[in-house]
Amino acid sequence: MTVHAHPDDESSKGAATCARYVAEGVEVMVVTCTGGEAGSILNPAMDRPEVVADMLGVRRAEMARAAEILGVEHRWLGFVDSGLPEGDPKPPLPDGCFALEPLEVPTEALVRVMREFRPHVVVTYDENGGYPHPDHIRCHEVSMAAWEACGDPDRFPEAGEPWQPLKLYYSHGFSRARVVAFHEAMLASGQESPYAEWLENWDTSSRPDPGTRVTTRVRCAEYFPVRDRALLAHATQIDPDGRWFQTPMELQQRVWPTEDYELARSLVGDPAQTESSEDGDLFAGVRERVLTS
């Protein structure tokens, strides 16, 4: 189970991993906490009055198409997109949004889905949310609270029979090391790099490289094209002429053929023995336990 803040997050964070595991016969569910209705339209071709008037409906249809491409099951938690406040000072978050919900409310909703689906492995964001969007940070908080409550029969007894997942990972897709590797490879091949400005503005003192926390790299390069098709399904959010698609597929597959994770919780074996940074498996230690139980 992968838990995300908005539709499109599942396609930009760990999508190739999901596609790989689906191909291997693993049941995969994506949970989306909000409808993404507060998101801006980032693809000029989709900036049309009828799209703006029905952002919630359009983004639901985009999510359905992306889930179909990835081959995953999907659930909405049904909370209201908090938006990304901008300005100095930043405006308050809107009443009733996901980030302002009492923690117990979305936690119970996620516990209910977890107990229904019964995942062995959960993937979510770290304490920084991947980036400091209030819904991403709340997604982390809710995921961790649900992990703690899911197997406890005294917590949310009306939400189904208790179930304890065995491992929880943080997804770390935007490491500085990865961006540098792509930047240098583009320059070495004689191409203009789309990452130069990004790297110039990366303040390493206030934004440490999350790649230093990675414990597990999942090889999934052959599924990068599936990831990209899922991304493009989110047409309001993904500009096909944007940065996402300026790095040639062959270069991506050669330079950085993995998606990267940090093991944050484990109830199976010794994490130092089950995890492999270079050729990892999110189900390491889980498969053995499940098959012998």
PDB file of C-alpha atoms in Angstrom:
ATOM      1  CA  MET A   1       0.000   0.000   0.000  1.00  0.00           C
ATOM      2  CA  THR A   2       1.290   3.427  -0.932  1.00  0.00           C
ATOM      3  CA  VAL A   3      -0.274   6.445   0.779  1.00  0.00           C
ATOM      4  CA  HIS A   4      -0.254   9.806  -1.015  1.00  0.00           C
ATOM      5  CA  ALA A   5      -1.540  13.307  -0.465  1.00  0.00           C
ATOM      6  CA  HIS A   6      -2.962  14.120  -3.922  1.00  0.00           C
ATOM      7  CA  PRO A   7      -3.718  12.470  -7.256  1.00  0.00           C
ATOM      8  CA  ASP A   8      -0.513  12.490  -9.381  1.00  0.00           C
ATOM      9  CA  ASP A   9       1.749  11.927  -6.336  1.00  0.00           C
ATOM     10  CA  GLU A  10       1.454   8.170  -6.890  1.00  0.00           C
ATOM     11  CA  SER A  11       2.814   8.593 -10.421  1.00  0.00           C
ATOM     12  CA  SER A  12       5.734  10.857  -9.529  1.00  0.00           C
ATOM     13  CA  LYS A  13       6.816   8.927  -6.412  1.00  0.00           C
ATOM     14  CA  GLY A  14       7.401   5.208  -6.673  1.00  0.00           C
ATOM     15  CA  ALA A  15       5.229   4.464  -9.697  1.00  0.00           C
ATOM     16  CA  ALA A  16       7.772   2.232 -11.435  1.00  0.00           C
ATOM     17  CA  THR A  17       8.182   0.250  -8.221  1.00  0.00           C
ATOM     18  CA  CYS A  18       4.437  -0.285  -8.066  1.00  0.00           C
ATOM     19  CA  ALA A  19       4.344  -1.362 -11.715  1.00  0.00           C
ATOM     20  CA  ARG A  20       7.204  -3.816 -11.113  1.00  0.00           C
ATOM     21  CA  TYR A  21       5.487  -5.435  -8.153  1.00  0.00           C
ATOM     22  CA  VAL A  22       2.162  -5.638  -9.998  1.00  0.00           C
ATOM     23  CA  ALA A  23       3.977  -7.437 -12.839  1.00  0.00           C
ATOM     24  CA  GLU A  24       5.411  -9.850 -10.267  1.00  0.00           C
ATOM     25  CA  GLY A  25       1.948 -10.688  -8.982  1.00  0.00           C
ATOM     26  CA  VAL A  26       1.856  -8.493  -5.886  1.00  0.00           C
ATOM     27  CA  GLU A  27      -1.437  -6.807  -5.010  1.00  0.00           C
ATOM     28  CA  VAL A  28      -0.795  -3.059  -4.806  1.00  0.00           C
ATOM     29  CA  MET A  29      -3.171  -0.392  -3.535  1.00  0.00           C
ATOM     30  CA  VAL A  30      -2.722   3.360  -3.844  1.00  0.00           C
ATOM     31  CA  VAL A  31      -4.510   5.475  -1.237  1.00  0.00           C
ATOM     32  CA  THR A  32      -5.056   9.164  -2.047  1.00  0.00           C
ATOM     33  CA  CYS A  33      -5.901  11.357   0.934  1.00  0.00           C
ATOM     34  CA  THR A  34      -7.389  14.364  -0.905  1.00  0.00           C
ATOM     35  CA  GLY A  35      -9.048  15.109  -4.212  1.00  0.00           C
ATOM     36  CA  GLY A  36      -6.372  17.539  -5.362  1.00  0.00           C
ATOM     37  CA  GLU A  37      -9.041  20.092  -6.151  1.00  0.00           C
ATOM     38  CA  ALA A  38      -6.914  23.024  -4.931  1.00  0.00           C
ATOM     39  CA  GLY A  39      -4.056  22.233  -7.304  1.00  0.00           C
ATOM     40  CA  SER A  40      -3.059  24.658 -10.010  1.00  0.00           C
ATOM     41  CA  ILE A  41      -3.263  23.703 -13.667  1.00  0.00           C
ATOM     42  CA  LEU A  42       0.379  23.201 -14.649  1.00  0.00           C
ATOM     43  CA  ASN A  43      -0.193  22.157 -18.270  1.00  0.00           C
ATOM     44  CA  PRO A  44      -1.136  25.143 -20.448  1.00  0.00           C
ATOM     45  CA  ALA A  45      -3.090  22.897 -22.812  1.00  0.00           C
ATOM     46  CA  MET A  46      -5.494  22.019 -19.979  1.00  0.00           C
ATOM     47  CA  ASP A  47      -6.041  25.579 -18.765  1.00  0.00           C
ATOM     48  CA  ARG A  48      -9.579  25.777 -20.102  1.00  0.00           C
ATOM     49  CA  PRO A  49     -12.776  27.114 -18.469  1.00  0.00           C
ATOM     50  CA  GLU A  50     -14.531  23.738 -18.396  1.00  0.00           C
ATOM     51  CA  VAL A  51     -11.525  22.131 -16.692  1.00  0.00           C
ATOM     52  CA  VAL A  52     -11.226  24.906 -14.104  1.00  0.00           C
ATOM     53  CA  ALA A  53     -14.948  24.595 -13.378  1.00  0.00           C
ATOM     54  CA  ASP A  54     -14.668  20.874 -12.615  1.00  0.00           C
ATOM     55  CA  MET A  55     -11.192  20.356 -11.185  1.00  0.00           C
ATOM     56  CA  LEU A  56     -12.379  17.723  -8.732  1.00  0.00           C
ATOM     57  CA  GLY A  57     -14.099  15.666 -11.412  1.00  0.00           C
ATOM     58  CA  VAL A  58     -11.249  16.039 -13.882  1.00  0.00           C
ATOM     59  CA  ARG A  59      -8.644  14.982 -11.347  1.00  0.00           C
ATOM     60  CA  ARG A  60     -10.725  11.964 -10.319  1.00  0.00           C
ATOM     61  CA  ALA A  61     -10.857  10.855 -13.949  1.00  0.00           C
ATOM     62  CA  GLU A  62      -7.095  11.400 -14.311  1.00  0.00           C
ATOM     63  CA  MET A  63      -6.453   9.315 -11.209  1.00  0.00           C
ATOM     64  CA  ALA A  64      -8.630   6.481 -12.502  1.00  0.00           C
ATOM     65  CA  ARG A  65      -6.656   6.401 -15.739  1.00  0.00           C
ATOM     66  CA  ALA A  66      -3.293   6.449 -13.924  1.00  0.00           C
ATOM     67  CA  ALA A  67      -4.370   3.584 -11.645  1.00  0.00           C
ATOM     68  CA  GLU A  68      -5.408   1.595 -14.707  1.00  0.00           C
ATOM     69  CA  ILE A  69      -2.020   2.171 -16.353  1.00  0.00           C
ATOM     70  CA  LEU A  70      -0.128   1.134 -13.208  1.00  0.00           C
ATOM     71  CA  GLY A  71      -2.385  -1.859 -12.618  1.00  0.00           C
ATOM     72  CA  VAL A  72      -3.066  -0.888  -9.011  1.00  0.00           C
ATOM     73  CA  GLU A  73      -6.172  -0.797  -6.869  1.00  0.00           C
ATOM     74  CA  HIS A  74      -7.123   2.662  -5.665  1.00  0.00           C
ATOM     75  CA  ARG A  75      -8.994   4.251  -2.769  1.00  0.00           C
ATOM     76  CA  TRP A  76      -9.858   7.856  -2.000  1.00  0.00           C
ATOM     77  CA  LEU A  77      -9.865   8.866   1.663  1.00  0.00           C
ATOM     78  CA  GLY A  78     -12.098  11.761   0.668  1.00  0.00           C
ATOM     79  CA  PHE A  79     -10.537  14.751   2.434  1.00  0.00           C
ATOM     80  CA  VAL A  80     -10.396  18.315   1.118  1.00  0.00           C
ATOM     81  CA  ASP A  81      -7.171  19.559  -0.509  1.00  0.00           C
ATOM     82  CA  SER A  82      -5.543  22.144   1.765  1.00  0.00           C
ATOM     83  CA  GLY A  83      -3.812  23.998  -1.049  1.00  0.00           C
ATOM     84  CA  LEU A  84      -0.293  25.379  -0.832  1.00  0.00           C
ATOM     85  CA  PRO A  85      -0.362  28.728   0.996  1.00  0.00           C
ATOM     86  CA  GLU A  86       1.935  31.328  -0.527  1.00  0.00           C
ATOM     87  CA  GLY A  87       2.940  34.845   0.452  1.00  0.00           C
ATOM     88  CA  ASP A  88       4.514  36.588   3.429  1.00  0.00           C
ATOM     89  CA  PRO A  89       2.774  36.160   5.745  1.00  0.00           C
ATOM     90  CA  LYS A  90       1.140  33.007   4.404  1.00  0.00           C
ATOM     91  CA  PRO A  91      -2.659  32.985   4.503  1.00  0.00           C
ATOM     92  CA  PRO A  92      -4.410  30.578   6.875  1.00  0.00           C
ATOM     93  CA  LEU A  93      -5.436  27.175   5.604  1.00  0.00           C
ATOM     94  CA  PRO A  94      -9.104  26.853   4.641  1.00  0.00           C
ATOM     95  CA  ASP A  95     -11.538  25.521   7.228  1.00  0.00           C
ATOM     96  CA  GLY A  96     -12.304  21.843   6.850  1.00  0.00           C
ATOM     97  CA  CYS A  97      -9.181  20.997   4.837  1.00  0.00           C
ATOM     98  CA  PHE A  98      -7.162  17.816   5.297  1.00  0.00           C
ATOM     99  CA  ALA A  99      -4.283  19.475   7.150  1.00  0.00           C
ATOM    100  CA  LEU A 100      -6.670  20.877   9.788  1.00  0.00           C
ATOM    101  CA  GLU A 101      -8.699  17.716  10.370  1.00  0.00           C
ATOM    102  CA  PRO A 102      -8.290  16.290  13.886  1.00  0.00           C
ATOM    103  CA  LEU A 103      -5.654  13.573  13.488  1.00  0.00           C
ATOM    104  CA  GLU A 104      -7.997  10.819  14.650  1.00  0.00           C
ATOM    105  CA  VAL A 105     -10.423  11.428  11.769  1.00  0.00           C
ATOM    106  CA  PRO A 106      -8.160  10.646   8.780  1.00  0.00           C
ATOM    107  CA  THR A 107      -6.298   8.073  10.882  1.00  0.00           C
ATOM    108  CA  GLU A 108      -9.482   6.064  11.362  1.00  0.00           C
ATOM    109  CA  ALA A 109     -10.261   6.380   7.649  1.00  0.00           C
ATOM    110  CA  LEU A 110      -6.828   5.015   6.714  1.00  0.00           C
ATOM    111  CA  VAL A 111      -6.978   2.268   9.352  1.00  0.00           C
ATOM    112  CA  ARG A 112     -10.285   1.151   7.863  1.00  0.00           C
ATOM    113  CA  VAL A 113      -8.711   0.816   4.400  1.00  0.00           C
ATOM    114  CA  MET A 114      -5.611  -0.886   5.799  1.00  0.00           C
ATOM    115  CA  ARG A 115      -7.682  -3.452   7.666  1.00  0.00           C
ATOM    116  CA  GLU A 116      -9.689  -4.119   4.527  1.00  0.00           C
ATOM    117  CA  PHE A 117      -6.679  -4.471   2.190  1.00  0.00           C
ATOM    118  CA  ARG A 118      -4.303  -6.013   4.775  1.00  0.00           C
ATOM    119  CA  PRO A 119      -0.961  -4.811   3.336  1.00  0.00           C
ATOM    120  CA  HIS A 120       2.320  -6.354   4.429  1.00  0.00           C
ATOM    121  CA  VAL A 121       4.281  -3.251   3.340  1.00  0.00           C
ATOM    122  CA  VAL A 122       3.274   0.418   3.549  1.00  0.00           C
ATOM    123  CA  VAL A 123       5.028   3.279   1.723  1.00  0.00           C
ATOM    124  CA  THR A 124       4.490   6.927   2.639  1.00  0.00           C
ATOM    125  CA  TYR A 125       6.402  10.230   3.037  1.00  0.00           C
ATOM    126  CA  ASP A 126       8.953  11.171   5.664  1.00  0.00           C
ATOM    127  CA  GLU A 127       8.369  13.782   8.379  1.00  0.00           C
ATOM    128  CA  ASN A 128       9.104  16.568   5.875  1.00  0.00           C
ATOM    129  CA  GLY A 129       6.445  15.297   3.478  1.00  0.00           C
ATOM    130  CA  GLY A 130       8.977  14.996   0.665  1.00  0.00           C
ATOM    131  CA  TYR A 131       8.486  18.748   0.410  1.00  0.00           C
ATOM    132  CA  PRO A 132       6.741  21.042   2.899  1.00  0.00           C
ATOM    133  CA  HIS A 133       3.200  20.999   1.530  1.00  0.00           C
ATOM    134  CA  PRO A 134       0.763  20.856   4.467  1.00  0.00           C
ATOM    135  CA  ASP A 135      -1.058  17.867   2.967  1.00  0.00           C
ATOM    136  CA  HIS A 136       2.188  15.939   2.478  1.00  0.00           C
ATOM    137  CA  ILE A 137       3.212  16.524   6.077  1.00  0.00           C
ATOM    138  CA  ARG A 138      -0.272  15.526   7.235  1.00  0.00           C
ATOM    139  CA  CYS A 139      -0.065  12.424   5.048  1.00  0.00           C
ATOM    140  CA  HIS A 140       3.062  11.395   6.960  1.00  0.00           C
ATOM    141  CA  GLU A 141       1.389  12.022  10.315  1.00  0.00           C
ATOM    142  CA  VAL A 142      -1.711  10.068   9.364  1.00  0.00           C
ATOM    143  CA  SER A 143       0.288   7.173   7.914  1.00  0.00           C
ATOM    144  CA  MET A 144       2.375   6.826  11.058  1.00  0.00           C
ATOM    145  CA  ALA A 145      -0.671   7.042  13.324  1.00  0.00           C
ATOM    146  CA  ALA A 146      -2.462   4.411  11.244  1.00  0.00           C
ATOM    147  CA  TRP A 147       0.599   2.127  11.370  1.00  0.00           C
ATOM    148  CA  GLU A 148       0.494   2.301  15.187  1.00  0.00           C
ATOM    149  CA  ALA A 149      -3.280   1.814  15.434  1.00  0.00           C
ATOM    150  CA  CYS A 150      -3.976  -0.719  12.715  1.00  0.00           C
ATOM    151  CA  GLY A 151      -3.021  -3.829  14.687  1.00  0.00           C
ATOM    152  CA  ASP A 152      -4.442  -2.650  18.028  1.00  0.00           C
ATOM    153  CA  PRO A 153      -7.911  -4.133  18.732  1.00  0.00           C
ATOM    154  CA  ASP A 154      -8.649  -1.315  21.163  1.00  0.00           C
ATOM    155  CA  ARG A 155      -8.150   1.383  18.529  1.00  0.00           C
ATOM    156  CA  PHE A 156     -11.010   2.092  16.141  1.00  0.00           C
ATOM    157  CA  PRO A 157     -12.871  -1.179  16.858  1.00  0.00           C
ATOM    158  CA  GLU A 158     -15.566  -0.243  14.318  1.00  0.00           C
ATOM    159  CA  ALA A 159     -12.976   0.006  11.515  1.00  0.00           C
ATOM    160  CA  GLY A 160     -12.552  -3.732  10.950  1.00  0.00           C
ATOM    161  CA  GLU A 161     -10.516  -6.619  12.271  1.00  0.00           C
ATOM    162  CA  PRO A 162      -7.022  -5.635  13.446  1.00  0.00           C
ATOM    163  CA  TRP A 163      -4.165  -6.076  10.974  1.00  0.00           C
ATOM    164  CA  GLN A 164      -0.494  -5.285  11.492  1.00  0.00           C
ATOM    165  CA  PRO A 165       1.641  -4.401   8.438  1.00  0.00           C
ATOM    166  CA  LEU A 166       5.209  -5.654   8.740  1.00  0.00           C
ATOM    167  CA  LYS A 167       7.303  -2.890   7.143  1.00  0.00           C
ATOM    168  CA  LEU A 168       6.936   0.823   6.492  1.00  0.00           C
ATOM    169  CA  TYR A 169       9.110   2.838   4.120  1.00  0.00           C
ATOM    170  CA  TYR A 170       9.552   6.488   3.255  1.00  0.00           C
ATOM    171  CA  SER A 171       9.837   7.253  -0.450  1.00  0.00           C
ATOM    172  CA  HIS A 172      12.850   9.427  -1.366  1.00  0.00           C
ATOM    173  CA  GLY A 173      12.491  10.243  -5.039  1.00  0.00           C
ATOM    174  CA  PHE A 174      14.048  13.691  -5.156  1.00  0.00           C
ATOM    175  CA  SER A 175      17.546  13.221  -3.774  1.00  0.00           C
ATOM    176  CA  ARG A 176      20.169  15.790  -4.674  1.00  0.00           C
ATOM    177  CA  ALA A 177      22.553  13.011  -5.686  1.00  0.00           C
ATOM    178  CA  ARG A 178      20.051  11.804  -8.281  1.00  0.00           C
ATOM    179  CA  VAL A 179      19.544  15.295  -9.686  1.00  0.00           C
ATOM    180  CA  VAL A 180      23.323  15.836  -9.869  1.00  0.00           C
ATOM    181  CA  ALA A 181      23.783  12.491 -11.640  1.00  0.00           C
ATOM    182  CA  PHE A 182      21.230  13.388 -14.300  1.00  0.00           C
ATOM    183  CA  HIS A 183      22.635  16.917 -14.652  1.00  0.00           C
ATOM    184  CA  GLU A 184      26.183  15.675 -15.200  1.00  0.00           C
ATOM    185  CA  ALA A 185      25.083  12.918 -17.566  1.00  0.00           C
ATOM    186  CA  MET A 186      23.132  15.386 -19.700  1.00  0.00           C
ATOM    187  CA  LEU A 187      26.129  17.706 -19.950  1.00  0.00           C
ATOM    188  CA  ALA A 188      28.493  14.800 -20.702  1.00  0.00           C
ATOM    189  CA  SER A 189      26.256  13.756 -23.598  1.00  0.00           C
ATOM    190  CA  GLY A 190      26.361  17.268 -25.038  1.00  0.00           C
ATOM    191  CA  GLN A 191      22.789  18.143 -24.103  1.00  0.00           C
ATOM    192  CA  GLU A 192      21.468  21.108 -22.175  1.00  0.00           C
ATOM    193  CA  SER A 193      20.570  20.123 -18.621  1.00  0.00           C
ATOM    194  CA  PRO A 194      17.117  21.063 -17.276  1.00  0.00           C
ATOM    195  CA  TYR A 195      18.488  20.741 -13.734  1.00  0.00           C
ATOM    196  CA  ALA A 196      21.011  23.610 -13.614  1.00  0.00           C
ATOM    197  CA  GLU A 197      18.680  26.179 -12.049  1.00  0.00           C
ATOM    198  CA  TRP A 198      17.267  23.594  -9.649  1.00  0.00           C
ATOM    199  CA  LEU A 199      20.744  22.783  -8.364  1.00  0.00           C
ATOM    200  CA  GLU A 200      21.757  26.442  -8.133  1.00  0.00           C
ATOM    201  CA  ASN A 201      18.764  27.113  -5.887  1.00  0.00           C
ATOM    202  CA  TRP A 202      19.211  24.003  -3.715  1.00  0.00           C
ATOM    203  CA  ASP A 203      20.276  25.269  -0.287  1.00  0.00           C
ATOM    204  CA  THR A 204      22.057  22.294   1.260  1.00  0.00           C
ATOM    205  CA  SER A 205      22.168  23.979   4.679  1.00  0.00           C
ATOM    206  CA  SER A 206      18.387  24.199   4.997  1.00  0.00           C
ATOM    207  CA  ARG A 207      17.480  21.280   2.749  1.00  0.00           C
ATOM    208  CA  PRO A 208      19.631  18.216   3.464  1.00  0.00           C
ATOM    209  CA  ASP A 209      19.817  15.571   0.789  1.00  0.00           C
ATOM    210  CA  PRO A 210      17.212  12.906   1.649  1.00  0.00           C
ATOM    211  CA  GLY A 211      19.220  10.487  -0.450  1.00  0.00           C
ATOM    212  CA  THR A 212      21.613  10.083   2.468  1.00  0.00           C
ATOM    213  CA  ARG A 213      18.788   8.324   4.332  1.00  0.00           C
ATOM    214  CA  VAL A 214      18.122   5.702   1.652  1.00  0.00           C
ATOM    215  CA  THR A 215      18.355   2.087   2.807  1.00  0.00           C
ATOM    216  CA  THR A 216      16.769   0.314  -0.156  1.00  0.00           C
ATOM    217  CA  ARG A 217      17.039   0.889  -3.905  1.00  0.00           C
ATOM    218  CA  VAL A 218      14.476  -0.993  -5.980  1.00  0.00           C
ATOM    219  CA  ARG A 219      15.565  -1.731  -9.562  1.00  0.00           C
ATOM    220  CA  CYS A 220      12.646  -0.881 -11.807  1.00  0.00           C
ATOM    221  CA  ALA A 221      14.106   0.885 -14.875  1.00  0.00           C
ATOM    222  CA  GLU A 222      12.145  -1.251 -17.324  1.00  0.00           C
ATOM    223  CA  TYR A 223       8.954   0.200 -15.797  1.00  0.00           C
ATOM    224  CA  PHE A 224       9.961   3.855 -16.212  1.00  0.00           C
ATOM    225  CA  PRO A 225       7.873   4.062 -19.435  1.00  0.00           C
ATOM    226  CA  VAL A 226       4.835   2.847 -17.466  1.00  0.00           C
ATOM    227  CA  ARG A 227       5.551   5.505 -14.850  1.00  0.00           C
ATOM    228  CA  ASP A 228       5.654   8.181 -17.541  1.00  0.00           C
ATOM    229  CA  ARG A 229       2.355   7.060 -19.066  1.00  0.00           C
ATOM    230  CA  ALA A 230       0.770   7.262 -15.618  1.00  0.00           C
ATOM    231  CA  LEU A 231       2.231  10.730 -15.133  1.00  0.00           C
ATOM    232  CA  LEU A 232       0.859  11.908 -18.455  1.00  0.00           C
ATOM    233  CA  ALA A 233      -2.586  10.659 -17.440  1.00  0.00           C
ATOM    234  CA  HIS A 234      -2.586  13.548 -14.949  1.00  0.00           C
ATOM    235  CA  ALA A 235      -2.866  16.019 -17.791  1.00  0.00           C
ATOM    236  CA  THR A 236      -3.775  19.015 -15.623  1.00  0.00           C
ATOM    237  CA  GLN A 237      -0.581  18.603 -13.589  1.00  0.00           C
ATOM    238  CA  ILE A 238       1.980  17.320 -16.070  1.00  0.00           C
ATOM    239  CA  ASP A 239       3.171  19.313 -19.054  1.00  0.00           C
ATOM    240  CA  PRO A 240       4.483  16.837 -21.659  1.00  0.00           C
ATOM    241  CA  ASP A 241       6.990  19.516 -22.719  1.00  0.00           C
ATOM    242  CA  GLY A 242       8.138  20.148 -19.139  1.00  0.00           C
ATOM    243  CA  ARG A 243      11.207  19.155 -17.141  1.00  0.00           C
ATOM    244  CA  TRP A 244       9.875  15.681 -16.350  1.00  0.00           C
ATOM    245  CA  PHE A 245      10.396  14.582 -19.941  1.00  0.00           C
ATOM    246  CA  GLN A 246      13.562  16.410 -20.987  1.00  0.00           C
ATOM    247  CA  THR A 247      15.912  13.679 -19.794  1.00  0.00           C
ATOM    248  CA  PRO A 248      16.069  10.846 -22.352  1.00  0.00           C
ATOM    249  CA  MET A 249      14.642   7.553 -21.146  1.00  0.00           C
ATOM    250  CA  GLU A 250      17.809   5.623 -22.005  1.00  0.00           C
ATOM    251  CA  LEU A 251      19.879   8.015 -19.907  1.00  0.00           C
ATOM    252  CA  GLN A 252      17.503   7.720 -16.929  1.00  0.00           C
ATOM    253  CA  GLN A 253      17.550   3.932 -17.090  1.00  0.00           C
ATOM    254  CA  ARG A 254      21.331   3.819 -17.314  1.00  0.00           C
ATOM    255  CA  VAL A 255      22.283   6.515 -14.811  1.00  0.00           C
ATOM    256  CA  TRP A 256      19.737   5.869 -12.050  1.00  0.00           C
ATOM    257  CA  PRO A 257      17.813   2.606 -12.611  1.00  0.00           C
ATOM    258  CA  THR A 258      16.211   2.512  -9.162  1.00  0.00           C
ATOM    259  CA  GLU A 259      13.551   4.142  -7.032  1.00  0.00           C
ATOM    260  CA  ASP A 260      14.797   4.796  -3.527  1.00  0.00           C
ATOM    261  CA  TYR A 261      13.357   4.221  -0.064  1.00  0.00           C
ATOM    262  CA  GLU A 262      14.171   4.485   3.635  1.00  0.00           C
ATOM    263  CA  LEU A 263      13.078   1.688   5.945  1.00  0.00           C
ATOM    264  CA  ALA A 264      11.366   3.494   8.833  1.00  0.00           C
ATOM    265  CA  ARG A 265       9.620   0.627  10.658  1.00  0.00           C
ATOM    266  CA  SER A 266      10.118  -3.138  10.516  1.00  0.00           C
ATOM    267  CA  LEU A 267       8.751  -6.105  12.430  1.00  0.00           C
ATOM    268  CA  VAL A 268      10.716  -8.701  10.459  1.00  0.00           C
ATOM    269  CA  GLY A 269      14.259  -9.769  11.232  1.00  0.00           C
ATOM    270  CA  ASP A 270      17.297  -7.538  11.370  1.00  0.00           C
ATOM    271  CA  PRO A 271      16.904  -4.520   9.053  1.00  0.00           C
ATOM    272  CA  ALA A 272      20.666  -4.531   8.414  1.00  0.00           C
ATOM    273  CA  GLN A 273      20.353  -8.026   6.979  1.00  0.00           C
ATOM    274  CA  THR A 274      17.069  -7.674   5.094  1.00  0.00           C
ATOM    275  CA  GLU A 275      17.856  -4.368   3.358  1.00  0.00           C
ATOM    276  CA  SER A 276      20.135  -3.926   0.361  1.00  0.00           C
ATOM    277  CA  SER A 277      20.861  -0.404  -0.783  1.00  0.00           C
ATOM    278  CA  GLU A 278      21.839  -1.350  -4.322  1.00  0.00           C
ATOM    279  CA  ASP A 279      19.475  -4.196  -5.209  1.00  0.00           C
ATOM    280  CA  GLY A 280      16.648  -3.904  -2.744  1.00  0.00           C
ATOM    281  CA  ASP A 281      13.252  -5.487  -2.287  1.00  0.00           C
ATOM    282  CA  LEU A 282      10.564  -3.833  -0.170  1.00  0.00           C
ATOM    283  CA  PHE A 283       9.392  -7.345   0.696  1.00  0.00           C
ATOM    284  CA  ALA A 284      12.767  -8.588   1.943  1.00  0.00           C
ATOM    285  CA  GLY A 285      12.088 -10.538   5.128  1.00  0.00           C
ATOM    286  CA  VAL A 286       8.359 -10.344   4.495  1.00  0.00           C
ATOM    287  CA  ARG A 287       8.222 -12.993   1.783  1.00  0.00           C
ATOM    288  CA  GLU A 288      10.033 -15.499   3.982  1.00  0.00           C
ATOM    289  CA  ARG A 289       7.745 -14.837   6.926  1.00  0.00           C
ATOM    290  CA  VAL A 290       4.543 -14.991   4.916  1.00  0.00           C
ATOM    291  CA  LEU A 291       5.515 -18.134   3.013  1.00  0.00           C
ATOM    292  CA  THR A 292       6.452 -19.996   6.201  1.00  0.00           C
ATOM    293  CA  SER A 293       3.519 -18.864   8.317  1.00  0.00           C
TER     294      SER A 293
END
